[in-house]
Short mmCIF file of C-alpha atoms in Angstrom, two decimals:
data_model
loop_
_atom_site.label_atom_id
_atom_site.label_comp_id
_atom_site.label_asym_id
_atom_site.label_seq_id
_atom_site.Cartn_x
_atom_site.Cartn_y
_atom_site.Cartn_z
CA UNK A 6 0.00 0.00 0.00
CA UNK A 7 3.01 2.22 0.86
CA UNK A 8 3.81 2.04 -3.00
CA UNK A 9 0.29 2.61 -4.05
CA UNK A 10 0.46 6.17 -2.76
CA UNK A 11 4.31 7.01 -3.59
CA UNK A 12 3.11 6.65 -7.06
CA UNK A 13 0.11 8.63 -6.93
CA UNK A 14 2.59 10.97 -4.63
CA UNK A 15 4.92 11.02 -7.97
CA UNK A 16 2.08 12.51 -10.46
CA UNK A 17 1.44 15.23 -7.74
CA UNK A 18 5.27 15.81 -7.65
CA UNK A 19 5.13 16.10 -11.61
CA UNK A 20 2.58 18.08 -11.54
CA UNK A 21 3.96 20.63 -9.13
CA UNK A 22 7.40 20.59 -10.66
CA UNK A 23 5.94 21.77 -14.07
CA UNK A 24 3.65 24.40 -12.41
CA UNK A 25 6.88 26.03 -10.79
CA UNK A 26 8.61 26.23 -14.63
CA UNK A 27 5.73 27.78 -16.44
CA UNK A 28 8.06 27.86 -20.17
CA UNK A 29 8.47 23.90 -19.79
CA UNK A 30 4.92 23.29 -19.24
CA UNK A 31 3.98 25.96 -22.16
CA UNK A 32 6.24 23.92 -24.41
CA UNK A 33 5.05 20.54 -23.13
CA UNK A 34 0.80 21.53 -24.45
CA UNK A 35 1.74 21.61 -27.97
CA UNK A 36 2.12 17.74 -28.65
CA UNK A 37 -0.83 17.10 -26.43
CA UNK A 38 -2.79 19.51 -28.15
CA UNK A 39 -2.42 18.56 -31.71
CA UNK A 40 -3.52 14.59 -30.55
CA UNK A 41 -5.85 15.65 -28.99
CA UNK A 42 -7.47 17.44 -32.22
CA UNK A 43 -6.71 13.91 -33.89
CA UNK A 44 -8.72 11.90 -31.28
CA UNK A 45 -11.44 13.93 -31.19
CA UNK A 46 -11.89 13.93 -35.14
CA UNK A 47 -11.71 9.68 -34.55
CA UNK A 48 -14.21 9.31 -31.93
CA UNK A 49 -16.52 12.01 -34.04
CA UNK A 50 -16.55 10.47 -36.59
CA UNK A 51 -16.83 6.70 -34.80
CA UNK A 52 -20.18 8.59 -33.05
CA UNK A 53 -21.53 9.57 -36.42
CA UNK A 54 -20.73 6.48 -38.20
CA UNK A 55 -20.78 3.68 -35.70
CA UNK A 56 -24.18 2.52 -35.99
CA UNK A 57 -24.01 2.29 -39.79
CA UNK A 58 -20.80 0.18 -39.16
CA UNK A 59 -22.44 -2.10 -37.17
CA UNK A 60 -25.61 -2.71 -38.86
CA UNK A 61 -22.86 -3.20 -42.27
CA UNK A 62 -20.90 -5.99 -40.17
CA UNK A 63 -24.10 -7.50 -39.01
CA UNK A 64 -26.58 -8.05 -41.69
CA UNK A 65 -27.78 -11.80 -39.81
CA UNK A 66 -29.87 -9.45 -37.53
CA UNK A 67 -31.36 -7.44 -40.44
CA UNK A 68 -34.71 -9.85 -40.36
CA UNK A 69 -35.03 -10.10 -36.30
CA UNK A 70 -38.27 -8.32 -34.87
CA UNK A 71 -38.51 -5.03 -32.78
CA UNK A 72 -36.99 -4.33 -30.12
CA UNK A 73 -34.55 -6.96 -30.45
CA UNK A 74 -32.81 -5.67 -33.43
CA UNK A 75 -32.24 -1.86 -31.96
CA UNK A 76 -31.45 -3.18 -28.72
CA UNK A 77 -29.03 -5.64 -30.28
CA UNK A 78 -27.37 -3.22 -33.14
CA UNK A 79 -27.62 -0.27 -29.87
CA UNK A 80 -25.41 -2.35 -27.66
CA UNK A 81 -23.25 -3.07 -30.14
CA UNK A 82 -22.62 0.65 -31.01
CA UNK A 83 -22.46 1.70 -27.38
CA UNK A 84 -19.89 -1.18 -27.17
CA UNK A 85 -17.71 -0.34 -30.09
CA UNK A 86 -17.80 3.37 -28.90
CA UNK A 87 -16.47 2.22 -25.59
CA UNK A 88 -13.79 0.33 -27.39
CA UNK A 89 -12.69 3.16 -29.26
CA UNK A 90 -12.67 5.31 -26.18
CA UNK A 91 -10.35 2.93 -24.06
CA UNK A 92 -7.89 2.69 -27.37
CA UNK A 93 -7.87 6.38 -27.07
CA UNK A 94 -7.10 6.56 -23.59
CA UNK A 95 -4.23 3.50 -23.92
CA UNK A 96 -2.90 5.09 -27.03
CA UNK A 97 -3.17 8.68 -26.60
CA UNK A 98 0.50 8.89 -24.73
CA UNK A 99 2.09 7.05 -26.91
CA UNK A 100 1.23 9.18 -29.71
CA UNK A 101 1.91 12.01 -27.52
CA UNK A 102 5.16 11.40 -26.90
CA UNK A 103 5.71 10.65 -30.46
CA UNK A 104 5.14 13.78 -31.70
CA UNK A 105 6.55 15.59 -28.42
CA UNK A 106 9.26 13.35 -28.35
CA UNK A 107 11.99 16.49 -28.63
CA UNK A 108 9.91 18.86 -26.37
CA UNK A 109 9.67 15.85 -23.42
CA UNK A 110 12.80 14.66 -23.88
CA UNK A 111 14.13 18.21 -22.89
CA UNK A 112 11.52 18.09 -19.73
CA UNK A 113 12.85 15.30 -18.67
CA UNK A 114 16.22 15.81 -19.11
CA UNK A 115 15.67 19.19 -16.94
CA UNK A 116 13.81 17.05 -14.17
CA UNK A 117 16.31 15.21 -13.58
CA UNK A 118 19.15 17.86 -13.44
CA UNK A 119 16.78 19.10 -11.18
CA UNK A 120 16.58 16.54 -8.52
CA UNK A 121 19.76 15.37 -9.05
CA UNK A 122 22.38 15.68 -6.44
CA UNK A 123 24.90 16.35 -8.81
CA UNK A 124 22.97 18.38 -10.80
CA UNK A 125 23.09 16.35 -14.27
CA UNK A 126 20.88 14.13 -15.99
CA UNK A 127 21.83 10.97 -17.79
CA UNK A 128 22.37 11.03 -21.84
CA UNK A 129 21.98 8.48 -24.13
CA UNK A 130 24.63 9.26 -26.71
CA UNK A 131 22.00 8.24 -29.32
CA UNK A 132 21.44 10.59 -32.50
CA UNK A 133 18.15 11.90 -32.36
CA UNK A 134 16.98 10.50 -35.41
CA UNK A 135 17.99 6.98 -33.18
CA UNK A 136 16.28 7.75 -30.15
CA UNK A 137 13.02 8.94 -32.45
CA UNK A 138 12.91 5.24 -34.02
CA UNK A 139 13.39 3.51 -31.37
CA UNK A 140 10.89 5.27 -29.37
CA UNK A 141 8.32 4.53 -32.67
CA UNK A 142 9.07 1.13 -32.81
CA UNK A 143 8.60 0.57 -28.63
CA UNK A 144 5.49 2.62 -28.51
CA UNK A 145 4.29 0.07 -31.80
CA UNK A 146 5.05 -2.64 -29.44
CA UNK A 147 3.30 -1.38 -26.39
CA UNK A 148 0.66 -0.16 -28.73
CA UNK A 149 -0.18 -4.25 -29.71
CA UNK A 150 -0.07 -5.30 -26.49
CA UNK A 151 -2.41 -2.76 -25.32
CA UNK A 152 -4.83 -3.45 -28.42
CA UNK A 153 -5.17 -7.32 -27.76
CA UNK A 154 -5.53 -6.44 -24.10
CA UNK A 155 -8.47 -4.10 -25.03
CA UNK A 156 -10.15 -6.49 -27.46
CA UNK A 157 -9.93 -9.41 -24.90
CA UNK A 158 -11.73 -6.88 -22.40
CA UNK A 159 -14.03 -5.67 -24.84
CA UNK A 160 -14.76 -9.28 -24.85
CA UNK A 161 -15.22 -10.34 -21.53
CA UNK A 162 -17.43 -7.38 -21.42
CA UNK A 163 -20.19 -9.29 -22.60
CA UNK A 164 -20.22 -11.20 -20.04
CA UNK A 165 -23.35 -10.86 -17.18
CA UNK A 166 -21.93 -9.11 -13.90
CA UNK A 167 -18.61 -9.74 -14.42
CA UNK A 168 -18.08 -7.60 -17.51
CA UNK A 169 -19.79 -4.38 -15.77
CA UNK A 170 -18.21 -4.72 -12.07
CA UNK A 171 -14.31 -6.32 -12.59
CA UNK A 172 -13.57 -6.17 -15.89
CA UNK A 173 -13.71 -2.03 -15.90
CA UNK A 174 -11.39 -2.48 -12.68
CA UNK A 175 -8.92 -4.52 -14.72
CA UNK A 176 -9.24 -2.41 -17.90
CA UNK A 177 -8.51 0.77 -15.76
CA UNK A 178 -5.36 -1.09 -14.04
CA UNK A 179 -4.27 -2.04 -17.64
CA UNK A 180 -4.55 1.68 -18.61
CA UNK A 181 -2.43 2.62 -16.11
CA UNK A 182 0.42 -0.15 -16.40
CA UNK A 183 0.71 0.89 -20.33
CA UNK A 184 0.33 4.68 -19.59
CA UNK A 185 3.19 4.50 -16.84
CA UNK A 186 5.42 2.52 -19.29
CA UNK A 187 4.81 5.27 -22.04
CA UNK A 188 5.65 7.88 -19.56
CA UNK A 189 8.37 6.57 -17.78
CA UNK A 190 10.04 5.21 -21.13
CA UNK A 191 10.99 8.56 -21.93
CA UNK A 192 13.82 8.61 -19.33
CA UNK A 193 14.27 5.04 -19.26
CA UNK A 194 15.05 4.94 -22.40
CA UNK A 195 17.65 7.87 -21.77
CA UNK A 196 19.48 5.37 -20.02
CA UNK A 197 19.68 2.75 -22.08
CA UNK A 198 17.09 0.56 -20.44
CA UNK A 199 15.29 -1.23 -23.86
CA UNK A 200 11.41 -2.20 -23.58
CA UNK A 201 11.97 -6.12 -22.30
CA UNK A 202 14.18 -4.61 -19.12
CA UNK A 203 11.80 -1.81 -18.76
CA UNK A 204 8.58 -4.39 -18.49
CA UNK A 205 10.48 -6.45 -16.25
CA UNK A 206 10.94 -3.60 -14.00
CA UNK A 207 7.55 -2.11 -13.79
CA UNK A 208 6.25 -5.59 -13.16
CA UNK A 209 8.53 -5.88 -10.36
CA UNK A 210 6.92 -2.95 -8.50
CA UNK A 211 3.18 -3.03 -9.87
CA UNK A 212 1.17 -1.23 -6.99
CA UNK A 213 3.83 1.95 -7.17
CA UNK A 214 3.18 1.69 -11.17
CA UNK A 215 -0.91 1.94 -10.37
CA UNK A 216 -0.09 4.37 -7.90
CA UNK A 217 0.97 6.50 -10.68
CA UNK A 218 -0.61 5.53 -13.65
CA UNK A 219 -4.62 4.51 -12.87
CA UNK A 220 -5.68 7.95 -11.45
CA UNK A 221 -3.94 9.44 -14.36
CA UNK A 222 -6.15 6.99 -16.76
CA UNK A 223 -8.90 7.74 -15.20
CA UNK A 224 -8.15 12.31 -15.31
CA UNK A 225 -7.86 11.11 -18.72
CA UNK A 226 -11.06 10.34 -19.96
CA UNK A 227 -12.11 14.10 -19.00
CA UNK A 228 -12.13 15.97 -22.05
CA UNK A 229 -9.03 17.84 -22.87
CA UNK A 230 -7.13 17.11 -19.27
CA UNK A 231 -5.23 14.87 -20.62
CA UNK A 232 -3.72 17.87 -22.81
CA UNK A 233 -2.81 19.76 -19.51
CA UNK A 234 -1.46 16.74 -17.23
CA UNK A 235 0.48 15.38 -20.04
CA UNK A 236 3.27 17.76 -19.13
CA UNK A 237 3.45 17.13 -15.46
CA UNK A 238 2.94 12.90 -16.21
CA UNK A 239 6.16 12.81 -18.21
CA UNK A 240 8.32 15.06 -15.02
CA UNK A 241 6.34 12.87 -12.47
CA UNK A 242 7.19 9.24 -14.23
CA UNK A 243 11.10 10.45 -14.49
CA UNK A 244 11.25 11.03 -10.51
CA UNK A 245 9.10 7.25 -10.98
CA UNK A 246 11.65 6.01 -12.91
CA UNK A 247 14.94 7.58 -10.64
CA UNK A 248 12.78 5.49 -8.29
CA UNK A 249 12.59 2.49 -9.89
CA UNK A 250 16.61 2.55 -10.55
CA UNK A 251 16.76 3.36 -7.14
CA UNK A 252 18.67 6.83 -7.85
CA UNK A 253 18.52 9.07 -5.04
CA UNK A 254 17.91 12.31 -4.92
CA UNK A 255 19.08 15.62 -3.86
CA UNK A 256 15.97 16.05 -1.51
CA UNK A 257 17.38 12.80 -0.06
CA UNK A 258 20.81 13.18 0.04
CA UNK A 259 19.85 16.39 2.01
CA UNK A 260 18.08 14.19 4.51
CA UNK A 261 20.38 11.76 4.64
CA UNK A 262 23.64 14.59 4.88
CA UNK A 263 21.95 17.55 6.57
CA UNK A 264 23.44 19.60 3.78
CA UNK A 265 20.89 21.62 1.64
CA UNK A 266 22.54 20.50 -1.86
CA UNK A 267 22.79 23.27 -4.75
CA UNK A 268 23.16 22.15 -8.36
#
């Protein structure tokens, strides 16, 4: 339970860290902003088009009787909807950081100069162009895994009781493992941890990673505060992953020396 709330703990930290540097938090909108334009148009369009979609894919229900067939072909829509909603929410960092990758890259960097006791922040020696496809193909892969785990829930939806009580529980504990991962990745990645190591060690500390990532998941289905937290997620899951590494910090070294440290 202790690492339940350090996580949630770490979001607040991220989000206070980017309120007292107003330009970094400026800078960090932009990427959110532009996804979030691109979301919006998908689920729009999903809304408008949804129910034609489903009566196209299933025409075995064209010949049932009222109510049956609205009721049917209206679940189904509602479903799909949903579906498209929780893809947005697993998928929306990930595309974030894509196209923010040089503005959160720079946020994180300055994090952890920040915090550090030394005052510098690990470098990965990578060309951009390197780090930029690497960071493509990992969010691809995380991107998979977080589509099959959203169809199997979309699945298990149907089922009585279980699909409206636990399965929502699980999907929103899901969203938050892949959302941390996507976060955190960004200064992971800095220092050379690759996306089988990085797994590995979120797994290894699960309740700090829902700590941090299912309330965000959650702030994230309100419309367009995902585009203002996004900024604050990526400084909060760098002090997550110093944490992780178990890299100490110059709040702690102060504790631990009784010297204020100055970077």
């Amino acid at each position: 339970m202790r690492d339940l709330g350090a996580g949630f703990g770490y979001l607040l930290k991220g989000q206070r860290w980017v309120g007292r540097h107003g330009s970094q938090f400026g800078f960090g909108l932009l990427p959110g902003l532009i996804t979030l334009v691109l979301y919006a148009a998908a689920l729009v369009a999903l809304a408008i088009w949804g129910e034609d979609f489903v009566g196209w894919a299933t025409p075995f229900a064209d010949d049932w009787s009222s109510p049956w067939l609205g009721l049917f072909r209206g679940f189904l829509t509602a479903a799909l909807f949903a579906l498209g909603l929780l893809l947005a929410v697993l998928t929306f960092t990930a595309v974030t950081l894509l196209i923010g990758q040089p503005f959160y890259e720079n946020l994180s960097e300055k994090v952890d100069a920040d915090v550090s006791p030394d005052g510098t922040a690990p470098e990965s020696g990578l060309p951009f162009w390197r780090e930029l496809w690497i960071s493509a193909r990992d969010s691809l892969r995380i991107l998979l895994r977080a589509g099959l785990w959203g169809v199997l829930l979309f699945a298990l939806g149907f089922l009585p009781f279980v699909g409206q009580t636990v399965v929502p529980v699980i999907g929103f504990l899901v969203t938050g493992f892949f959302l941390t991962e996507e976060l955190a990745a960004v200064a992971l990645q800095r220092r050379g941890v690759d996306l089988r190591a990085r797994l590995a060690l979120l797994r290894s500390r699960k309740t700090l990673v829902w700590g941090f990532g299912t309330p965000l998941g959650l702030a994230f289905l309100v419309p367009f505060v995902a585009v203002f937290l996004m900024p604050g997620a990526v400084a909060g899951a760098t002090l997550l992953a110093r944490d992780l590494l178990g890299e100490e910090t110059a709040e702690e070294d102060e504790r631990t020396t009784g010297e204020p440290v100055t970077s």
